[in-house]
Each structure stands twice: as structure tokens, then as C-alpha cells.
PDB file of C-alpha atoms and ligand atoms in Angstrom:
ATOM      1  CA  MET A 183     -12.030  16.604  -1.360  1.00 75.00           C
ATOM      2  CA  VAL A 184     -15.339  15.609  -2.952  1.00 86.00           C
ATOM      3  CA  PRO A 185     -17.784  13.289  -1.106  1.00 87.00           C
ATOM      4  CA  GLU A 186     -16.938  10.388  -3.447  1.00 90.00           C
ATOM      5  CA  GLU A 187     -13.281  10.557  -2.401  1.00 91.00           C
ATOM      6  CA  LEU A 188     -14.234  10.836   1.260  1.00 90.00           C
ATOM      7  CA  PHE A 189     -16.467   7.747   1.041  1.00 90.00           C
ATOM      8  CA  SER A 190     -13.695   5.843  -0.766  1.00 90.00           C
ATOM      9  CA  LEU A 191     -11.402   6.637   2.162  1.00 89.00           C
ATOM     10  CA  ALA A 192     -14.070   5.849   4.776  1.00 88.00           C
ATOM     11  CA  LEU A 193     -14.740   2.449   3.182  1.00 89.00           C
ATOM     12  CA  GLY A 194     -11.015   1.747   3.008  1.00 90.00           C
ATOM     13  CA  LEU A 195     -11.145   1.119  -0.728  1.00 92.00           C
ATOM     14  CA  VAL A 196      -7.854   0.581  -2.488  1.00 91.00           C
ATOM     15  CA  PRO A 197      -7.260   1.116  -6.224  1.00 92.00           C
ATOM     16  CA  PRO A 198      -8.599   0.239  -8.672  1.00 94.00           C
ATOM     17  CA  TRP A 199     -11.801   0.329  -6.552  1.00 96.00           C
ATOM     18  CA  LEU A 200     -13.276   3.757  -5.963  1.00 95.00           C
ATOM     19  CA  VAL A 201     -16.593   5.342  -5.061  1.00 96.00           C
ATOM     20  CA  GLU A 202     -17.709   6.769  -8.352  1.00 95.00           C
ATOM     21  CA  HIS A 203     -21.080   8.189  -7.498  1.00 94.00           C
ATOM     22  CA  VAL A 204     -23.036   8.946  -4.325  1.00 95.00           C
ATOM     23  CA  THR A 205     -26.810   9.350  -4.232  1.00 95.00           C
ATOM     24  CA  PHE A 206     -28.429  10.577  -1.070  1.00 93.00           C
ATOM     25  CA  SER A 207     -32.212  10.647  -0.861  1.00 92.00           C
ATOM     26  CA  VAL A 208     -33.780  12.310   2.170  1.00 89.00           C
ATOM     27  CA  GLU A 209     -37.296  11.266   1.094  1.00 92.00           C
ATOM     28  CA  GLU A 210     -36.383   7.609   0.680  1.00 91.00           C
ATOM     29  CA  LYS A 211     -34.091   7.759   3.718  1.00 92.00           C
ATOM     30  CA  ARG A 212     -31.294   6.018   1.907  1.00 94.00           C
ATOM     31  CA  LEU A 213     -27.730   6.462   0.781  1.00 95.00           C
ATOM     32  CA  ASP A 214     -26.455   4.667  -2.305  1.00 96.00           C
ATOM     33  CA  LEU A 215     -22.741   4.347  -2.980  1.00 96.00           C
ATOM     34  CA  ASN A 216     -21.772   3.225  -6.447  1.00 97.00           C
ATOM     35  CA  ILE A 217     -18.362   1.611  -6.507  1.00 97.00           C
ATOM     36  CA  ASN A 218     -16.501   1.132  -9.752  1.00 97.00           C
ATOM     37  CA  PHE A 219     -13.055   0.662 -11.257  1.00 97.00           C
ATOM     38  CA  PRO A 220     -11.452   2.414 -14.239  1.00 96.00           C
ATOM     39  CA  LYS A 221     -11.593   0.827 -17.660  1.00 94.00           C
ATOM     40  CA  GLY A 222      -8.595  -1.385 -18.345  1.00 94.00           C
ATOM     41  CA  SER A 223      -8.090  -2.261 -14.642  1.00 96.00           C
ATOM     42  CA  ARG A 224      -6.529  -5.607 -13.849  1.00 96.00           C
ATOM     43  CA  PHE A 225      -7.404  -7.850 -10.914  1.00 96.00           C
ATOM     44  CA  ALA A 226      -5.547 -10.730  -9.319  1.00 95.00           C
ATOM     45  CA  CYS A 227      -6.527 -14.220 -10.467  1.00 96.00           C
ATOM     46  CA  PRO A 228      -7.942 -15.935  -7.330  1.00 95.00           C
ATOM     47  CA  VAL A 229      -5.889 -19.050  -8.125  1.00 96.00           C
ATOM     48  CA  CYS A 230      -2.393 -17.720  -8.909  1.00 96.00           C
ATOM     49  CA  GLY A 231      -2.592 -14.030  -7.948  1.00 95.00           C
ATOM     50  CA  GLU A 232      -1.440 -12.866 -11.356  1.00 95.00           C
ATOM     51  CA  GLY A 233      -2.937  -9.554 -12.548  1.00 95.00           C
ATOM     52  CA  CYS A 234      -5.499 -10.394 -15.231  1.00 96.00           C
ATOM     53  CA  PRO A 235      -7.845  -8.478 -17.507  1.00 96.00           C
ATOM     54  CA  VAL A 236     -11.578  -8.326 -16.788  1.00 97.00           C
ATOM     55  CA  HIS A 237     -13.630 -10.900 -18.701  1.00 97.00           C
ATOM     56  CA  ASP A 238     -17.109  -9.655 -17.724  1.00 97.00           C
ATOM     57  CA  THR A 239     -18.948  -8.205 -14.715  1.00 97.00           C
ATOM     58  CA  ARG A 240     -22.066  -8.866 -12.666  1.00 96.00           C
ATOM     59  CA  ASP A 241     -24.007  -6.221 -10.764  1.00 97.00           C
ATOM     60  CA  HIS A 242     -24.303  -6.697  -7.008  1.00 97.00           C
ATOM     61  CA  THR A 243     -25.845  -4.744  -4.161  1.00 97.00           C
ATOM     62  CA  TRP A 244     -24.895  -5.033  -0.485  1.00 97.00           C
ATOM     63  CA  ARG A 245     -26.599  -3.571   2.555  1.00 97.00           C
ATOM     64  CA  HIS A 246     -24.121  -1.515   4.545  1.00 96.00           C
ATOM     65  CA  MET A 247     -24.217   0.085   8.005  1.00 93.00           C
ATOM     66  CA  ASP A 248     -26.889   2.730   8.311  1.00 92.00           C
ATOM     67  CA  PHE A 249     -25.776   6.282   7.739  1.00 89.00           C
ATOM     68  CA  PHE A 250     -27.500   7.863  10.757  1.00 87.00           C
ATOM     69  CA  GLN A 251     -31.200   7.037  10.173  1.00 88.00           C
ATOM     70  CA  HIS A 252     -30.620   6.326   6.483  1.00 92.00           C
ATOM     71  CA  GLU A 253     -30.167   2.844   5.074  1.00 94.00           C
ATOM     72  CA  ALA A 254     -26.946   2.572   3.096  1.00 96.00           C
ATOM     73  CA  TYR A 255     -26.282   0.354   0.119  1.00 97.00           C
ATOM     74  CA  LEU A 256     -23.148  -0.400  -1.874  1.00 97.00           C
ATOM     75  CA  HIS A 257     -23.440  -1.186  -5.566  1.00 98.00           C
ATOM     76  CA  ALA A 258     -20.688  -2.532  -7.763  1.00 97.00           C
ATOM     77  CA  ARG A 259     -20.103  -4.543 -10.878  1.00 96.00           C
ATOM     78  CA  VAL A 260     -18.048  -7.495  -9.719  1.00 96.00           C
ATOM     79  CA  PRO A 261     -15.554  -8.625 -12.343  1.00 96.00           C
ATOM     80  CA  ARG A 262     -14.661 -12.082 -13.474  1.00 97.00           C
ATOM     81  CA  VAL A 263     -11.068 -12.199 -14.617  1.00 97.00           C
ATOM     82  CA  LYS A 264      -9.673 -14.295 -17.419  1.00 96.00           C
ATOM     83  CA  CYS A 265      -6.375 -15.847 -16.450  1.00 96.00           C
ATOM     84  CA  PRO A 266      -4.363 -17.340 -19.346  1.00 96.00           C
ATOM     85  CA  GLU A 267      -3.575 -20.315 -17.125  1.00 96.00           C
ATOM     86  CA  HIS A 268      -6.660 -20.782 -14.906  1.00 96.00           C
ATOM     87  CA  GLY A 269      -9.524 -19.524 -17.037  1.00 96.00           C
ATOM     88  CA  VAL A 270     -12.450 -17.361 -15.913  1.00 97.00           C
ATOM     89  CA  HIS A 271     -12.924 -16.720 -12.172  1.00 96.00           C
ATOM     90  CA  GLN A 272     -14.988 -14.300 -10.142  1.00 95.00           C
ATOM     91  CA  ILE A 273     -12.774 -12.212  -7.906  1.00 95.00           C
ATOM     92  CA  PRO A 274     -13.536 -11.583  -4.222  1.00 94.00           C
ATOM     93  CA  VAL A 275     -14.411  -8.000  -3.260  1.00 95.00           C
ATOM     94  CA  PRO A 276     -12.677  -6.539  -0.185  1.00 93.00           C
ATOM     95  CA  TRP A 277     -15.886  -5.289   1.479  1.00 94.00           C
ATOM     96  CA  ALA A 278     -18.050  -8.446   1.432  1.00 95.00           C
ATOM     97  CA  ARG A 279     -18.019 -12.238   1.508  1.00 94.00           C
ATOM     98  CA  GLU A 280     -18.941 -13.984  -1.704  1.00 92.00           C
ATOM     99  CA  GLY A 281     -22.685 -14.617  -1.858  1.00 90.00           C
ATOM    100  CA  SER A 282     -23.565 -12.325   1.044  1.00 94.00           C
ATOM    101  CA  HIS A 283     -26.250  -9.644   0.850  1.00 94.00           C
ATOM    102  CA  PHE A 284     -24.357  -7.569   3.409  1.00 96.00           C
ATOM    103  CA  THR A 285     -20.981  -5.884   3.698  1.00 96.00           C
ATOM    104  CA  LEU A 286     -18.488  -7.278   6.221  1.00 95.00           C
ATOM    105  CA  LEU A 287     -19.119  -4.278   8.490  1.00 94.00           C
ATOM    106  CA  PHE A 288     -22.870  -4.902   8.438  1.00 95.00           C
ATOM    107  CA  GLU A 289     -22.235  -8.585   9.222  1.00 96.00           C
ATOM    108  CA  ALA A 290     -20.004  -7.543  12.127  1.00 95.00           C
ATOM    109  CA  LEU A 291     -22.856  -5.396  13.430  1.00 94.00           C
ATOM    110  CA  ILE A 292     -25.288  -8.339  13.140  1.00 95.00           C
ATOM    111  CA  MET A 293     -22.892 -10.681  14.960  1.00 95.00           C
ATOM    112  CA  THR A 294     -22.475  -8.133  17.762  1.00 95.00           C
ATOM    113  CA  LEU A 295     -26.229  -7.605  18.154  1.00 96.00           C
ATOM    114  CA  VAL A 296     -27.230 -11.294  18.120  1.00 95.00           C
ATOM    115  CA  ARG A 297     -24.872 -11.911  21.022  1.00 93.00           C
ATOM    116  CA  GLU A 298     -27.107  -9.694  23.130  1.00 95.00           C
ATOM    117  CA  MET A 299     -30.655 -10.274  21.847  1.00 95.00           C
ATOM    118  CA  PRO A 300     -32.830 -12.770  19.930  1.00 95.00           C
ATOM    119  CA  VAL A 301     -32.200 -12.998  16.179  1.00 96.00           C
ATOM    120  CA  LEU A 302     -35.813 -12.098  15.358  1.00 96.00           C
ATOM    121  CA  THR A 303     -35.477  -8.913  17.427  1.00 96.00           C
ATOM    122  CA  VAL A 304     -32.287  -7.967  15.567  1.00 96.00           C
ATOM    123  CA  ALA A 305     -33.993  -8.724  12.237  1.00 96.00           C
ATOM    124  CA  ARG A 306     -36.824  -6.306  13.093  1.00 96.00           C
ATOM    125  CA  LEU A 307     -34.341  -3.734  14.350  1.00 94.00           C
ATOM    126  CA  VAL A 308     -32.313  -3.668  11.124  1.00 94.00           C
ATOM    127  CA  GLY A 309     -35.280  -4.300   8.813  1.00 94.00           C
ATOM    128  CA  GLU A 310     -34.090  -7.600   7.350  1.00 96.00           C
ATOM    129  CA  THR A 311     -35.555 -11.123   7.486  1.00 96.00           C
ATOM    130  CA  ASP A 312     -34.284 -13.426  10.214  1.00 95.00           C
ATOM    131  CA  THR A 313     -33.592 -16.044   7.503  1.00 96.00           C
ATOM    132  CA  LEU A 314     -30.927 -13.793   5.994  1.00 95.00           C
ATOM    133  CA  LEU A 315     -29.469 -13.100   9.439  1.00 96.00           C
ATOM    134  CA  TRP A 316     -29.357 -16.809  10.310  1.00 96.00           C
ATOM    135  CA  ARG A 317     -27.369 -17.417   7.130  1.00 96.00           C
ATOM    136  CA  VAL A 318     -24.726 -14.954   8.343  1.00 96.00           C
ATOM    137  CA  ILE A 319     -24.706 -16.439  11.850  1.00 96.00           C
ATOM    138  CA  ASP A 320     -24.440 -20.011  10.521  1.00 95.00           C
ATOM    139  CA  HIS A 321     -21.460 -19.017   8.398  1.00 95.00           C
ATOM    140  CA  TYR A 322     -19.461 -17.429  11.214  1.00 94.00           C
ATOM    141  CA  VAL A 323     -20.381 -20.055  13.803  1.00 92.00           C
ATOM    142  CA  HIS A 324     -19.352 -22.821  11.428  1.00 91.00           C
ATOM    143  CA  GLU A 325     -16.118 -20.996  10.614  1.00 92.00           C
ATOM    144  CA  ALA A 326     -15.339 -20.459  14.314  1.00 90.00           C
ATOM    145  CA  ARG A 327     -16.117 -24.086  15.180  1.00 89.00           C
ATOM    146  CA  THR A 328     -13.763 -25.451  12.525  1.00 88.00           C
ATOM    147  CA  ARG A 329     -10.983 -23.654  14.401  1.00 88.00           C
ATOM    148  CA  VAL A 330     -11.898 -25.192  17.773  1.00 85.00           C
ATOM    149  CA  ASP A 331      -9.173 -27.567  18.900  1.00 84.00           C
ATOM    150  CA  MET A 332     -10.424 -30.281  21.274  1.00 85.00           C
ATOM    151  CA  ALA A 333      -7.112 -32.173  21.312  1.00 86.00           C
ATOM    152  CA  HIS A 334      -6.308 -31.049  24.856  1.00 87.00           C
ATOM    153  CA  VAL A 335      -9.703 -31.678  26.392  1.00 89.00           C
ATOM    154  CA  HIS A 336      -9.358 -34.142  29.298  1.00 91.00           C
ATOM    155  CA  ALA A 337     -12.522 -33.734  31.341  1.00 93.00           C
ATOM    156  CA  VAL A 338     -15.985 -33.178  29.919  1.00 93.00           C
ATOM    157  CA  GLY A 339     -19.047 -32.218  31.900  1.00 94.00           C
ATOM    158  CA  VAL A 340     -22.542 -32.816  30.535  1.00 94.00           C
ATOM    159  CA  ASP A 341     -25.767 -31.214  31.601  1.00 92.00           C
ATOM    160  CA  GLU A 342     -29.216 -30.676  30.227  1.00 90.00           C
ATOM    161  CA  THR A 343     -31.092 -27.444  30.442  1.00 88.00           C
ATOM    162  CA  SER A 344     -34.541 -26.394  29.350  1.00 84.00           C
ATOM    163  CA  SER A 345     -35.169 -23.784  26.738  1.00 73.00           C
ATOM    164  CA  ARG A 346     -38.389 -22.041  25.736  1.00 68.00           C
ATOM    165  CA  ARG A 347     -40.017 -22.163  29.169  1.00 68.00           C
ATOM    166  CA  GLY A 348     -39.234 -25.780  29.848  1.00 68.00           C
ATOM    167  CA  HIS A 349     -40.826 -27.415  26.815  1.00 74.00           C
ATOM    168  CA  ASP A 350     -37.610 -28.227  24.967  1.00 85.00           C
ATOM    169  CA  PHE A 351     -34.305 -29.475  26.274  1.00 90.00           C
ATOM    170  CA  ILE A 352     -30.779 -28.880  25.092  1.00 91.00           C
ATOM    171  CA  THR A 353     -27.705 -30.778  26.250  1.00 94.00           C
ATOM    172  CA  LEU A 354     -24.432 -28.971  26.832  1.00 94.00           C
ATOM    173  CA  PHE A 355     -20.967 -30.521  26.734  1.00 93.00           C
ATOM    174  CA  VAL A 356     -18.402 -28.457  28.591  1.00 94.00           C
ATOM    175  CA  ASP A 357     -14.609 -28.591  28.917  1.00 93.00           C
ATOM    176  CA  LEU A 358     -14.334 -28.710  32.718  1.00 93.00           C
ATOM    177  CA  ASN A 359     -10.722 -27.537  32.818  1.00 91.00           C
ATOM    178  CA  ALA A 360     -10.930 -24.679  30.353  1.00 89.00           C
ATOM    179  CA  ARG A 361     -14.535 -23.889  31.445  1.00 89.00           C
ATOM    180  CA  ARG A 362     -15.793 -23.431  27.928  1.00 89.00           C
ATOM    181  CA  LEU A 363     -18.709 -24.814  25.966  1.00 90.00           C
ATOM    182  CA  LEU A 364     -17.643 -27.463  23.455  1.00 91.00           C
ATOM    183  CA  PHE A 365     -20.946 -28.590  21.989  1.00 91.00           C
ATOM    184  CA  ALA A 366     -24.667 -28.004  22.383  1.00 91.00           C
ATOM    185  CA  THR A 367     -27.480 -29.963  20.816  1.00 92.00           C
ATOM    186  CA  PRO A 368     -31.276 -30.297  21.162  1.00 90.00           C
ATOM    187  CA  GLY A 369     -32.584 -33.221  23.255  1.00 90.00           C
ATOM    188  CA  LYS A 370     -31.525 -34.925  26.473  1.00 88.00           C
ATOM    189  CA  ASP A 371     -31.206 -38.605  25.602  1.00 89.00           C
ATOM    190  CA  ALA A 372     -28.376 -40.912  24.507  1.00 90.00           C
ATOM    191  CA  LYS A 373     -28.478 -39.544  20.968  1.00 94.00           C
ATOM    192  CA  THR A 374     -26.914 -36.313  22.225  1.00 93.00           C
ATOM    193  CA  PHE A 375     -23.756 -38.297  23.088  1.00 93.00           C
ATOM    194  CA  GLU A 376     -23.690 -39.799  19.611  1.00 94.00           C
ATOM    195  CA  LYS A 377     -23.891 -36.319  18.122  1.00 93.00           C
ATOM    196  CA  PHE A 378     -21.135 -35.012  20.398  1.00 92.00           C
ATOM    197  CA  SER A 379     -18.974 -38.010  19.515  1.00 90.00           C
ATOM    198  CA  ALA A 380     -19.458 -37.352  15.811  1.00 89.00           C
ATOM    199  CA  ASP A 381     -18.662 -33.669  16.278  1.00 87.00           C
ATOM    200  CA  LEU A 382     -15.560 -34.493  18.313  1.00 82.00           C
ATOM    201  CA  GLN A 383     -14.180 -36.608  15.500  1.00 79.00           C
TER     202      GLN A 383
HETATM  203 ZN1   ZN B 579      -4.316 -17.700 -12.616  1.00 89.99          ZN
END
């Protein structure tokens, strides 16, 4: 088995996606994986799921998990399909969210690290800006919070706590029965209740 096939397997790629070309540079300390699909491949229309021909493609690069001490990048031309019924649509790729600079695995690594240390520290550790990391965090936090069901909350506890050595305050709203955090917001005045009320609804 050639390295390209091994990397296709390791990334969990399914046809028509495949790793076409691997470049490994010791000097630049990086690994580049070029993903492609054979000519004439068809992809599912994101609206109806029907297999459609490729209309055009756009080149994308994603940062992937480091390969030992080497930074790894995925490159692919992402197709837009032309569905006879729904027109031209960009298709989602299985290894990354639309619009992200990182693969899903790299995002999972970020989300695991930021649970344990400040975002700026993680940014320095992985060699990315904290702005890019915050974008990832905001996405997953927002997604997780839309799934939070507060319908069975009966008793709420509220407390303020200081952050940044006592200069700033945040207010925490906690489900007293389930012992979980429902909402947190900067400040310690009545406005925090207005914000919690808005969030609750
Ligand atoms: Zn369609």
C-alpha cells in the first residue's frame, strides 16, 4: 500500500475522495496532503441528495492535527454541484465544517485544550491566532446551547463571582436541582437578570 492510500484510510475518506498526493518537507516541518476526486465524479445535491455533476471547484486549505512535530495541512478543490432541480450548490466536505480553517479533528483538539487552559495559551501552543480559535469555540458553544432544554428547570440559584483578580464580575445562573450552569454573563446588576430572561425565552 502506498502512503497516499494509507493516508486516505487514516483520514477515513470515502470515494470519490482520495489522497492523491503527499508532500513531506523536513526542512519546512510540514506535511501537505492533497485530496482530490476522479474526473466525472458525482456528488449529492445538498438539498435533495441526488447525485449531480460538478459545476466548478474552489481551492481550500485546512490545518489538520500535527504529524509529530510537523504541521499538517489538507488541500482540496471543493466542488459546487449543479442539480437540475435546485441549481448550483457547494457541497459539504466530510473532514471540515463549511467556512472553517481547520479540520474537524483539529477543532476537536482545540475544544479539548481550551477546556483546560486559556485560549491565548492554546493559540500560542498550536501556532494560530486566538481570534481564529474563538471563532471555533463560539460555533460549538452556540451549537451546544441551542440544544439546552430549560423546560424542566424549577429552581434557579444566582451568584456573582469576580474574574480577572477581582476587577470584573460575572453572574452565574445555576439549575439547583440538576446542579448545572444555565447561563453566565458579565456584570452583577439587574441587567444580568434581563439577559438571563431573554436567553431563557
Ligand atoms: Zn437537488
